[in-house]
Every structure is written in structure tokens, then in C-alpha cells.
Amino acid sequence: SDVCSSDLRHLRAALRRPKAGTHKKTMPRAGGIPGCTIGPAGSVDFEDLVRRFSEGGYFVDKDFPAGEDAIWTEGTRSGFGTIAGLPKTHWMRPHEFPGVTDPAPFHDDVNDESGLGGAEANDIIQSPYLGNCYFLSALSIMCGCRETDLVPQLFVETRYFHKGLVGIKLFKEGKWWHVAIDTLIATVDGRAPAFARNKDINEWWLSLIEKAYAKMHGCYEVLDAGFMNTCLTDLTGAAPGDIDIKTLFAACKKRSEERRVGKECRSRWS
């Protein structure tokens, strides 16, 4: 059945930016239903998806099919935001892009800033066609948490990457959701992804997380503009907070002065 459960219907309705007219997209199968591609953590059977919904040896996501419907809110081109300038797209698997020799979600790139490999902020390249810098900034912050590997932890299924499927976890409505996506990536020129991409052409974690985020919200167009703090919650499950840098600096300066005075007093009385 393509009829999703009430909790997923509520979630997608809450996440989608309101648009004029009637939206007719089919909702994804819900967690717990055979063939579900989105559901609460633990409810998506990735092995079953690969077995039942593969074409030509690769998983094909029937709930988020590659095409205009995955990009535009109403399934057809609109005039909203940066994405309005997107040329006509087609979709390719990672191994089909020119120059790709060993595609994978992550690669140990010895030429990165730290030499540690994995996800790093300097891996991120934003698309000129999608204004989702808030999303990329959130991922950049997470890339800095090397000791906890926050970005790799978003991938709950990578065993079937070479069969065209990965699983990503996202936090919405107070709980973790697992999102299965295929590895078809939009491109406008057949040389690089149309949306966000990694600097290393063999590394695909950024394009895949972005696609899962687009699927969770309904399409790529909905991602055009947002807030970094709420996006951090979506990606980490943690509550966002604000720090007033001016106040923090003043407090640090005051504390430093107190320590200096204390040190002088101790040296006079010693």
C-alpha cells in the first residue's frame, strides 16, 4: 500500500512550505508497512527494499522518483528563490559521473585539511542553484566534531551503496526517522551534481544527505532558505542554543582581569 501512517502524513504536512493549489504527490510508505522507505528508527527494512525494488541491479526509490517531482514542490518548475534558475536536469548514479573511479559515501582523503580523512568542512561545495547554506553550515559545524563522527553517524545503512541504496537518519517531531534513498543524483551537465557536492569526486556523503533531507521535506525546492539552528536539531537531535559573542567576550575579559589582579595580590603577600 502507498497509504502512509498518520504520523508520517502529519510530519510531511508540517515540513512542507505551503503552496497555492492542490499538491498531488504520493506519500511514501510508512514505517512498519512492507516496502516502507521512511519510518521511525528501526522500522525500515533496507535489505527488503533492495530485493524488491531494484531495476538493472540498482535500487530505485518509487517514493521519491528521480525527476521534476523530486525537485519542485508542485512537480513542475516554479519561480521561487535561487532554484528558479535551475536548468533542465537528468539523473545519474555516482559511478556514471566522469572521472569517478571508486565512489563511496566517505573516503580517507590524505589531501584534506587535517589529514584524518572522512567528513570535513572543506569537502563541501554549495550549488549555485539552491540557497541552502544554512543546511551546509550545519553540516560544516558537525564536521568539526571529529571525535564523535557526527556526520558518518547519520548513515544507518551503507552496505547497499553499490546496489544503489543508502539509509540516512534525521530527527523530526521529537524522534529519529530512517530515510531510504536511491543513489540517483540530479545533474545539469552530466559532469557534476546539480546540487551540493563533495570536493572529492569519489566521495558522496554530502549529495546523499542532502537528497535524504529533500525527500523528508518533499522536494529540493523546499530546502531553498532555512535556519541553521533548526537544521542542527534535524541532524543531531540536540536542542539549539544561541551565544552572544559580545557578552561572552566581556565575561572572558572580566575573568582574565580578575585572575591578573589575584595573581598580583598573591605575589605582594608571598
PDB file of C-alpha atoms in Angstrom:
ATOM      1  CA  SER A   1       0.000   0.000   0.000  1.00  0.00           C
ATOM      2  CA  ASP A   2       1.130   3.551  -0.755  1.00  0.00           C
ATOM      3  CA  VAL A   3      -1.010   4.991   2.030  1.00  0.00           C
ATOM      4  CA  CYS A   4       1.241   6.288   4.788  1.00  0.00           C
ATOM      5  CA  SER A   5       0.522   6.230   8.507  1.00  0.00           C
ATOM      6  CA  SER A   6      -0.995   9.240  10.236  1.00  0.00           C
ATOM      7  CA  ASP A   7       2.235  10.223  11.997  1.00  0.00           C
ATOM      8  CA  LEU A   8       4.203  10.388   8.737  1.00  0.00           C
ATOM      9  CA  ARG A   9       1.373  12.233   6.999  1.00  0.00           C
ATOM     10  CA  HIS A  10       1.389  14.796   9.801  1.00  0.00           C
ATOM     11  CA  LEU A  11       5.179  15.093   9.646  1.00  0.00           C
ATOM     12  CA  ARG A  12       5.388  15.729   5.902  1.00  0.00           C
ATOM     13  CA  ALA A  13       2.448  18.151   6.022  1.00  0.00           C
ATOM     14  CA  ALA A  14       4.161  20.109   8.808  1.00  0.00           C
ATOM     15  CA  LEU A  15       7.506  20.247   6.981  1.00  0.00           C
ATOM     16  CA  ARG A  16       6.266  21.274   3.547  1.00  0.00           C
ATOM     17  CA  ARG A  17       6.168  25.003   2.776  1.00  0.00           C
ATOM     18  CA  PRO A  18       2.545  25.941   1.942  1.00  0.00           C
ATOM     19  CA  LYS A  19       1.925  26.463  -1.773  1.00  0.00           C
ATOM     20  CA  ALA A  20      -1.094  27.597  -3.720  1.00  0.00           C
ATOM     21  CA  GLY A  21      -3.135  24.876  -5.372  1.00  0.00           C
ATOM     22  CA  THR A  22      -3.533  21.209  -4.555  1.00  0.00           C
ATOM     23  CA  HIS A  23      -0.459  19.081  -4.032  1.00  0.00           C
ATOM     24  CA  LYS A  24      -0.876  15.617  -5.531  1.00  0.00           C
ATOM     25  CA  LYS A  25       2.359  13.830  -4.677  1.00  0.00           C
ATOM     26  CA  THR A  26       2.017  10.265  -3.406  1.00  0.00           C
ATOM     27  CA  MET A  27       3.189   9.974   0.183  1.00  0.00           C
ATOM     28  CA  PRO A  28       5.973   7.494   0.985  1.00  0.00           C
ATOM     29  CA  ARG A  29       5.132   4.158   2.525  1.00  0.00           C
ATOM     30  CA  ALA A  30       5.256   4.481   6.294  1.00  0.00           C
ATOM     31  CA  GLY A  31       7.496   2.620   8.722  1.00  0.00           C
ATOM     32  CA  GLY A  32       6.208  -0.856   9.577  1.00  0.00           C
ATOM     33  CA  ILE A  33       4.499  -1.273   6.186  1.00  0.00           C
ATOM     34  CA  PRO A  34       6.245  -3.679   3.754  1.00  0.00           C
ATOM     35  CA  GLY A  35       8.295  -1.632   1.317  1.00  0.00           C
ATOM     36  CA  CYS A  36       8.404   1.481   3.515  1.00  0.00           C
ATOM     37  CA  THR A  37      11.155   3.969   2.678  1.00  0.00           C
ATOM     38  CA  ILE A  38      10.616   6.372   5.584  1.00  0.00           C
ATOM     39  CA  GLY A  39       9.791   5.399   9.134  1.00  0.00           C
ATOM     40  CA  PRO A  40      10.721   5.698  12.808  1.00  0.00           C
ATOM     41  CA  ALA A  41      14.214   4.372  13.574  1.00  0.00           C
ATOM     42  CA  GLY A  42      14.405   0.627  13.076  1.00  0.00           C
ATOM     43  CA  SER A  43      11.226   0.292  11.014  1.00  0.00           C
ATOM     44  CA  VAL A  44      12.753   0.414   7.505  1.00  0.00           C
ATOM     45  CA  ASP A  45      13.902  -2.934   6.068  1.00  0.00           C
ATOM     46  CA  PHE A  46      16.729  -1.880   3.748  1.00  0.00           C
ATOM     47  CA  GLU A  47      17.540  -5.434   2.622  1.00  0.00           C
ATOM     48  CA  ASP A  48      13.919  -5.978   1.620  1.00  0.00           C
ATOM     49  CA  LEU A  49      13.905  -2.721  -0.345  1.00  0.00           C
ATOM     50  CA  VAL A  50      16.955  -3.741  -2.371  1.00  0.00           C
ATOM     51  CA  ARG A  51      15.453  -7.160  -3.022  1.00  0.00           C
ATOM     52  CA  ARG A  52      12.004  -5.940  -4.063  1.00  0.00           C
ATOM     53  CA  PHE A  53      12.611  -2.609  -5.800  1.00  0.00           C
ATOM     54  CA  SER A  54      15.759  -2.991  -7.890  1.00  0.00           C
ATOM     55  CA  GLU A  55      15.993  -2.422 -11.632  1.00  0.00           C
ATOM     56  CA  GLY A  56      19.079  -3.377 -13.595  1.00  0.00           C
ATOM     57  CA  GLY A  57      20.883  -4.290 -10.368  1.00  0.00           C
ATOM     58  CA  TYR A  58      20.214  -0.953  -8.630  1.00  0.00           C
ATOM     59  CA  PHE A  59      17.583   0.105  -6.113  1.00  0.00           C
ATOM     60  CA  VAL A  60      15.026   2.568  -7.486  1.00  0.00           C
ATOM     61  CA  ASP A  61      13.114   4.702  -4.991  1.00  0.00           C
ATOM     62  CA  LYS A  62       9.470   4.665  -6.124  1.00  0.00           C
ATOM     63  CA  ASP A  63       8.524   7.033  -3.280  1.00  0.00           C
ATOM     64  CA  PHE A  64      10.970   9.758  -4.364  1.00  0.00           C
ATOM     65  CA  PRO A  65      11.435   9.125  -8.064  1.00  0.00           C
ATOM     66  CA  ALA A  66      14.221  10.887  -9.911  1.00  0.00           C
ATOM     67  CA  GLY A  67      12.729  13.696 -11.967  1.00  0.00           C
ATOM     68  CA  GLU A  68      10.967  17.050 -11.785  1.00  0.00           C
ATOM     69  CA  ASP A  69       8.680  15.846  -8.995  1.00  0.00           C
ATOM     70  CA  ALA A  70      11.687  15.414  -6.687  1.00  0.00           C
ATOM     71  CA  ILE A  71      12.833  18.975  -7.354  1.00  0.00           C
ATOM     72  CA  TRP A  72       9.709  21.153  -7.463  1.00  0.00           C
ATOM     73  CA  THR A  73       7.004  21.490  -4.819  1.00  0.00           C
ATOM     74  CA  GLU A  74       4.161  21.069  -7.305  1.00  0.00           C
ATOM     75  CA  GLY A  75       6.084  18.718  -9.575  1.00  0.00           C
ATOM     76  CA  THR A  76       6.605  21.468 -12.164  1.00  0.00           C
ATOM     77  CA  ARG A  77       9.008  24.398 -12.340  1.00  0.00           C
ATOM     78  CA  SER A  78       8.103  27.400 -10.176  1.00  0.00           C
ATOM     79  CA  GLY A  79       9.625  30.848  -9.741  1.00  0.00           C
ATOM     80  CA  PHE A  80      10.603  30.572  -6.090  1.00  0.00           C
ATOM     81  CA  GLY A  81      14.083  31.515  -4.830  1.00  0.00           C
ATOM     82  CA  THR A  82      17.525  30.599  -6.116  1.00  0.00           C
ATOM     83  CA  ILE A  83      16.371  27.279  -7.517  1.00  0.00           C
ATOM     84  CA  ALA A  84      14.228  29.096 -10.093  1.00  0.00           C
ATOM     85  CA  GLY A  85      17.359  29.375 -12.245  1.00  0.00           C
ATOM     86  CA  LEU A  86      17.953  25.625 -12.364  1.00  0.00           C
ATOM     87  CA  PRO A  87      18.361  24.354 -15.947  1.00  0.00           C
ATOM     88  CA  LYS A  88      16.806  21.095 -17.101  1.00  0.00           C
ATOM     89  CA  THR A  89      18.212  18.126 -15.177  1.00  0.00           C
ATOM     90  CA  HIS A  90      18.779  14.439 -15.659  1.00  0.00           C
ATOM     91  CA  TRP A  91      19.863  11.871 -13.089  1.00  0.00           C
ATOM     92  CA  MET A  92      22.958   9.682 -12.802  1.00  0.00           C
ATOM     93  CA  ARG A  93      24.478   7.186 -10.391  1.00  0.00           C
ATOM     94  CA  PRO A  94      27.788   8.177  -8.720  1.00  0.00           C
ATOM     95  CA  HIS A  95      29.842   5.751 -10.814  1.00  0.00           C
ATOM     96  CA  GLU A  96      28.426   7.263 -14.016  1.00  0.00           C
ATOM     97  CA  PHE A  97      29.936  10.717 -13.458  1.00  0.00           C
ATOM     98  CA  PRO A  98      33.143  11.435 -15.426  1.00  0.00           C
ATOM     99  CA  GLY A  99      36.368  10.832 -13.506  1.00  0.00           C
ATOM    100  CA  VAL A 100      34.763   8.761 -10.755  1.00  0.00           C
ATOM    101  CA  THR A 101      36.814   5.611 -10.143  1.00  0.00           C
ATOM    102  CA  ASP A 102      35.884   4.449  -6.649  1.00  0.00           C
ATOM    103  CA  PRO A 103      32.630   6.023  -5.434  1.00  0.00           C
ATOM    104  CA  ALA A 104      31.741   5.711  -1.752  1.00  0.00           C
ATOM    105  CA  PRO A 105      29.939   7.745   0.902  1.00  0.00           C
ATOM    106  CA  PHE A 106      33.289   8.523   2.568  1.00  0.00           C
ATOM    107  CA  HIS A 107      36.932   8.387   1.506  1.00  0.00           C
ATOM    108  CA  ASP A 108      40.107   8.798   3.534  1.00  0.00           C
ATOM    109  CA  ASP A 109      41.454  11.799   1.691  1.00  0.00           C
ATOM    110  CA  VAL A 110      45.060  12.440   2.720  1.00  0.00           C
ATOM    111  CA  ASN A 111      44.935  15.811   0.945  1.00  0.00           C
ATOM    112  CA  ASP A 112      42.292  17.302   3.241  1.00  0.00           C
ATOM    113  CA  GLU A 113      42.977  19.938   5.907  1.00  0.00           C
ATOM    114  CA  SER A 114      43.621  17.585   8.818  1.00  0.00           C
ATOM    115  CA  GLY A 115      44.934  14.524   7.013  1.00  0.00           C
ATOM    116  CA  LEU A 116      42.431  12.467   9.012  1.00  0.00           C
ATOM    117  CA  GLY A 117      40.037  11.750   6.139  1.00  0.00           C
ATOM    118  CA  GLY A 118      36.286  11.379   6.460  1.00  0.00           C
ATOM    119  CA  ALA A 119      33.839  14.300   6.511  1.00  0.00           C
ATOM    120  CA  GLU A 120      35.423  17.749   6.666  1.00  0.00           C
ATOM    121  CA  ALA A 121      34.059  21.238   6.177  1.00  0.00           C
ATOM    122  CA  ASN A 122      36.386  21.862   3.253  1.00  0.00           C
ATOM    123  CA  ASP A 123      34.762  18.917   1.456  1.00  0.00           C
ATOM    124  CA  ILE A 124      31.582  20.947   0.972  1.00  0.00           C
ATOM    125  CA  ILE A 125      30.728  22.738  -2.283  1.00  0.00           C
ATOM    126  CA  GLN A 126      27.402  24.567  -2.484  1.00  0.00           C
ATOM    127  CA  SER A 127      25.287  24.543  -5.616  1.00  0.00           C
ATOM    128  CA  PRO A 128      24.576  27.870  -7.362  1.00  0.00           C
ATOM    129  CA  TYR A 129      21.018  26.614  -7.886  1.00  0.00           C
ATOM    130  CA  LEU A 130      19.933  26.016  -4.271  1.00  0.00           C
ATOM    131  CA  GLY A 131      20.056  28.505  -1.391  1.00  0.00           C
ATOM    132  CA  ASN A 132      20.594  26.011   1.416  1.00  0.00           C
ATOM    133  CA  CYS A 133      23.703  27.494   3.017  1.00  0.00           C
ATOM    134  CA  TYR A 134      22.018  27.043   6.418  1.00  0.00           C
ATOM    135  CA  PHE A 135      21.995  23.271   5.813  1.00  0.00           C
ATOM    136  CA  LEU A 136      25.607  23.209   4.622  1.00  0.00           C
ATOM    137  CA  SER A 137      26.696  25.396   7.568  1.00  0.00           C
ATOM    138  CA  ALA A 138      25.094  22.928   9.978  1.00  0.00           C
ATOM    139  CA  LEU A 139      26.975  20.073   8.347  1.00  0.00           C
ATOM    140  CA  SER A 140      30.208  22.103   8.477  1.00  0.00           C
ATOM    141  CA  ILE A 141      29.782  22.502  12.228  1.00  0.00           C
ATOM    142  CA  MET A 142      29.193  18.772  12.574  1.00  0.00           C
ATOM    143  CA  CYS A 143      32.325  18.071  10.517  1.00  0.00           C
ATOM    144  CA  GLY A 144      34.314  19.855  13.233  1.00  0.00           C
ATOM    145  CA  CYS A 145      33.243  17.251  15.806  1.00  0.00           C
ATOM    146  CA  ARG A 146      35.839  14.741  14.695  1.00  0.00           C
ATOM    147  CA  GLU A 147      35.958  12.867  17.989  1.00  0.00           C
ATOM    148  CA  THR A 148      32.267  11.900  17.695  1.00  0.00           C
ATOM    149  CA  ASP A 149      31.984  11.488  13.886  1.00  0.00           C
ATOM    150  CA  LEU A 150      28.592  13.185  13.821  1.00  0.00           C
ATOM    151  CA  VAL A 151      28.318  13.169  10.026  1.00  0.00           C
ATOM    152  CA  PRO A 152      29.170   9.472   9.480  1.00  0.00           C
ATOM    153  CA  GLN A 153      26.669   8.596  12.203  1.00  0.00           C
ATOM    154  CA  LEU A 154      23.862   9.952  10.006  1.00  0.00           C
ATOM    155  CA  PHE A 155      24.351   6.926   7.734  1.00  0.00           C
ATOM    156  CA  VAL A 156      22.416   3.997   9.180  1.00  0.00           C
ATOM    157  CA  GLU A 157      22.816   1.840   6.069  1.00  0.00           C
ATOM    158  CA  THR A 158      25.730   1.814   3.597  1.00  0.00           C
ATOM    159  CA  ARG A 159      26.076  -1.911   2.811  1.00  0.00           C
ATOM    160  CA  TYR A 160      23.968  -1.487  -0.314  1.00  0.00           C
ATOM    161  CA  PHE A 161      25.597   1.669  -1.652  1.00  0.00           C
ATOM    162  CA  HIS A 162      26.938  -0.197  -4.687  1.00  0.00           C
ATOM    163  CA  LYS A 163      23.428  -1.567  -5.241  1.00  0.00           C
ATOM    164  CA  GLY A 164      22.050   1.952  -5.286  1.00  0.00           C
ATOM    165  CA  LEU A 165      20.651   2.385  -1.758  1.00  0.00           C
ATOM    166  CA  VAL A 166      21.702   4.141   1.442  1.00  0.00           C
ATOM    167  CA  GLY A 167      19.861   4.877   4.674  1.00  0.00           C
ATOM    168  CA  ILE A 168      20.061   8.229   6.464  1.00  0.00           C
ATOM    169  CA  LYS A 169      18.686   9.155   9.886  1.00  0.00           C
ATOM    170  CA  LEU A 170      17.046  12.536  10.550  1.00  0.00           C
ATOM    171  CA  PHE A 171      15.436  13.947  13.695  1.00  0.00           C
ATOM    172  CA  LYS A 172      11.912  15.345  13.298  1.00  0.00           C
ATOM    173  CA  GLU A 173       8.898  15.807  15.542  1.00  0.00           C
ATOM    174  CA  GLY A 174      10.845  14.651  18.589  1.00  0.00           C
ATOM    175  CA  LYS A 175      12.161  11.344  17.244  1.00  0.00           C
ATOM    176  CA  TRP A 176      14.668   9.815  14.833  1.00  0.00           C
ATOM    177  CA  TRP A 177      13.470   8.731  11.398  1.00  0.00           C
ATOM    178  CA  HIS A 178      15.229   6.419   8.955  1.00  0.00           C
ATOM    179  CA  VAL A 179      15.088   7.507   5.316  1.00  0.00           C
ATOM    180  CA  ALA A 180      15.979   5.145   2.475  1.00  0.00           C
ATOM    181  CA  ILE A 181      17.029   6.809  -0.779  1.00  0.00           C
ATOM    182  CA  ASP A 182      18.423   5.614  -4.070  1.00  0.00           C
ATOM    183  CA  THR A 183      21.750   6.972  -5.314  1.00  0.00           C
ATOM    184  CA  LEU A 184      20.428   8.726  -8.410  1.00  0.00           C
ATOM    185  CA  ILE A 185      21.803  12.288  -8.315  1.00  0.00           C
ATOM    186  CA  ALA A 186      20.499  15.244 -10.353  1.00  0.00           C
ATOM    187  CA  THR A 187      22.892  16.900 -12.802  1.00  0.00           C
ATOM    188  CA  VAL A 188      22.545  19.659 -15.370  1.00  0.00           C
ATOM    189  CA  ASP A 189      25.654  18.986 -17.434  1.00  0.00           C
ATOM    190  CA  GLY A 190      26.477  15.319 -16.845  1.00  0.00           C
ATOM    191  CA  ARG A 191      29.771  16.299 -15.226  1.00  0.00           C
ATOM    192  CA  ALA A 192      28.840  17.216 -11.632  1.00  0.00           C
ATOM    193  CA  PRO A 193      25.814  17.105  -9.314  1.00  0.00           C
ATOM    194  CA  ALA A 194      23.298  19.922  -9.762  1.00  0.00           C
ATOM    195  CA  PHE A 195      23.050  20.453  -6.017  1.00  0.00           C
ATOM    196  CA  ALA A 196      25.584  20.241  -3.160  1.00  0.00           C
ATOM    197  CA  ARG A 197      28.593  18.013  -3.745  1.00  0.00           C
ATOM    198  CA  ASN A 198      31.878  16.914  -2.243  1.00  0.00           C
ATOM    199  CA  LYS A 199      35.205  18.300  -3.430  1.00  0.00           C
ATOM    200  CA  ASP A 200      36.448  14.726  -3.939  1.00  0.00           C
ATOM    201  CA  ILE A 201      34.541  13.315  -6.931  1.00  0.00           C
ATOM    202  CA  ASN A 202      34.710   9.838  -5.410  1.00  0.00           C
ATOM    203  CA  GLU A 203      33.087  10.962  -2.131  1.00  0.00           C
ATOM    204  CA  TRP A 204      29.280  11.270  -1.976  1.00  0.00           C
ATOM    205  CA  TRP A 205      28.145  11.790   1.625  1.00  0.00           C
ATOM    206  CA  LEU A 206      27.046  15.399   1.032  1.00  0.00           C
ATOM    207  CA  SER A 207      24.851  14.765  -2.010  1.00  0.00           C
ATOM    208  CA  LEU A 208      23.260  11.754  -0.303  1.00  0.00           C
ATOM    209  CA  ILE A 209      22.442  13.507   2.987  1.00  0.00           C
ATOM    210  CA  GLU A 210      21.038  16.458   1.055  1.00  0.00           C
ATOM    211  CA  LYS A 211      18.849  14.117  -1.001  1.00  0.00           C
ATOM    212  CA  ALA A 212      17.511  12.410   2.144  1.00  0.00           C
ATOM    213  CA  TYR A 213      16.765  15.839   3.645  1.00  0.00           C
ATOM    214  CA  ALA A 214      14.938  16.842   0.456  1.00  0.00           C
ATOM    215  CA  LYS A 215      12.940  13.607   0.499  1.00  0.00           C
ATOM    216  CA  MET A 216      11.955  14.082   4.147  1.00  0.00           C
ATOM    217  CA  HIS A 217      10.632  17.562   3.316  1.00  0.00           C
ATOM    218  CA  GLY A 218       9.091  16.603  -0.026  1.00  0.00           C
ATOM    219  CA  CYS A 219      11.460  18.051  -2.640  1.00  0.00           C
ATOM    220  CA  TYR A 220      14.625  20.120  -3.160  1.00  0.00           C
ATOM    221  CA  GLU A 221      12.762  23.383  -3.716  1.00  0.00           C
ATOM    222  CA  VAL A 222      11.508  23.355  -0.127  1.00  0.00           C
ATOM    223  CA  LEU A 223      15.147  23.453   1.079  1.00  0.00           C
ATOM    224  CA  ASP A 224      15.715  26.843  -0.543  1.00  0.00           C
ATOM    225  CA  ALA A 225      16.206  29.080   2.544  1.00  0.00           C
ATOM    226  CA  GLY A 226      16.061  27.996   6.172  1.00  0.00           C
ATOM    227  CA  PHE A 227      17.602  28.320   9.630  1.00  0.00           C
ATOM    228  CA  MET A 228      20.856  26.735  10.732  1.00  0.00           C
ATOM    229  CA  ASN A 229      19.785  26.175  14.351  1.00  0.00           C
ATOM    230  CA  THR A 230      16.708  24.159  13.424  1.00  0.00           C
ATOM    231  CA  CYS A 231      18.725  22.256  10.844  1.00  0.00           C
ATOM    232  CA  LEU A 232      21.273  21.317  13.519  1.00  0.00           C
ATOM    233  CA  THR A 233      18.418  19.811  15.519  1.00  0.00           C
ATOM    234  CA  ASP A 234      17.288  17.852  12.445  1.00  0.00           C
ATOM    235  CA  LEU A 235      20.795  16.430  12.049  1.00  0.00           C
ATOM    236  CA  THR A 236      21.804  15.859  15.676  1.00  0.00           C
ATOM    237  CA  GLY A 237      18.644  15.601  17.743  1.00  0.00           C
ATOM    238  CA  ALA A 238      20.044  18.227  20.115  1.00  0.00           C
ATOM    239  CA  ALA A 239      18.300  21.455  21.104  1.00  0.00           C
ATOM    240  CA  PRO A 240      19.827  24.583  19.513  1.00  0.00           C
ATOM    241  CA  GLY A 241      21.111  27.490  21.558  1.00  0.00           C
ATOM    242  CA  ASP A 242      22.463  30.990  20.969  1.00  0.00           C
ATOM    243  CA  ILE A 243      25.636  32.560  22.346  1.00  0.00           C
ATOM    244  CA  ASP A 244      26.021  36.336  22.476  1.00  0.00           C
ATOM    245  CA  ILE A 245      29.652  36.706  21.425  1.00  0.00           C
ATOM    246  CA  LYS A 246      29.880  40.286  22.712  1.00  0.00           C
ATOM    247  CA  THR A 247      28.647  39.254  26.169  1.00  0.00           C
ATOM    248  CA  LEU A 248      30.872  36.186  26.164  1.00  0.00           C
ATOM    249  CA  PHE A 249      33.922  38.265  25.242  1.00  0.00           C
ATOM    250  CA  ALA A 250      33.156  40.772  28.004  1.00  0.00           C
ATOM    251  CA  ALA A 251      32.811  37.961  30.556  1.00  0.00           C
ATOM    252  CA  CYS A 252      36.093  36.404  29.459  1.00  0.00           C
ATOM    253  CA  LYS A 253      37.830  39.777  29.640  1.00  0.00           C
ATOM    254  CA  LYS A 254      36.451  40.377  33.142  1.00  0.00           C
ATOM    255  CA  ARG A 255      37.556  36.921  34.289  1.00  0.00           C
ATOM    256  CA  SER A 256      41.022  37.477  32.846  1.00  0.00           C
ATOM    257  CA  GLU A 257      41.323  40.786  34.707  1.00  0.00           C
ATOM    258  CA  GLU A 258      40.211  39.146  37.962  1.00  0.00           C
ATOM    259  CA  ARG A 259      42.871  36.496  37.560  1.00  0.00           C
ATOM    260  CA  ARG A 260      45.528  39.146  36.832  1.00  0.00           C
ATOM    261  CA  VAL A 261      44.607  41.137  39.963  1.00  0.00           C
ATOM    262  CA  GLY A 262      44.521  37.976  42.057  1.00  0.00           C
ATOM    263  CA  LYS A 263      47.950  36.976  40.838  1.00  0.00           C
ATOM    264  CA  GLU A 264      49.381  40.421  41.691  1.00  0.00           C
ATOM    265  CA  CYS A 265      47.868  40.295  45.198  1.00  0.00           C
ATOM    266  CA  ARG A 266      49.322  36.863  45.843  1.00  0.00           C
ATOM    267  CA  SER A 267      52.776  37.940  44.668  1.00  0.00           C
ATOM    268  CA  ARG A 268      52.719  41.010  47.007  1.00  0.00           C
ATOM    269  CA  TRP A 269      51.798  38.955  50.060  1.00  0.00           C
ATOM    270  CA  SER A 270      54.048  35.985  49.386  1.00  0.00           C
TER     271      SER A 270
END
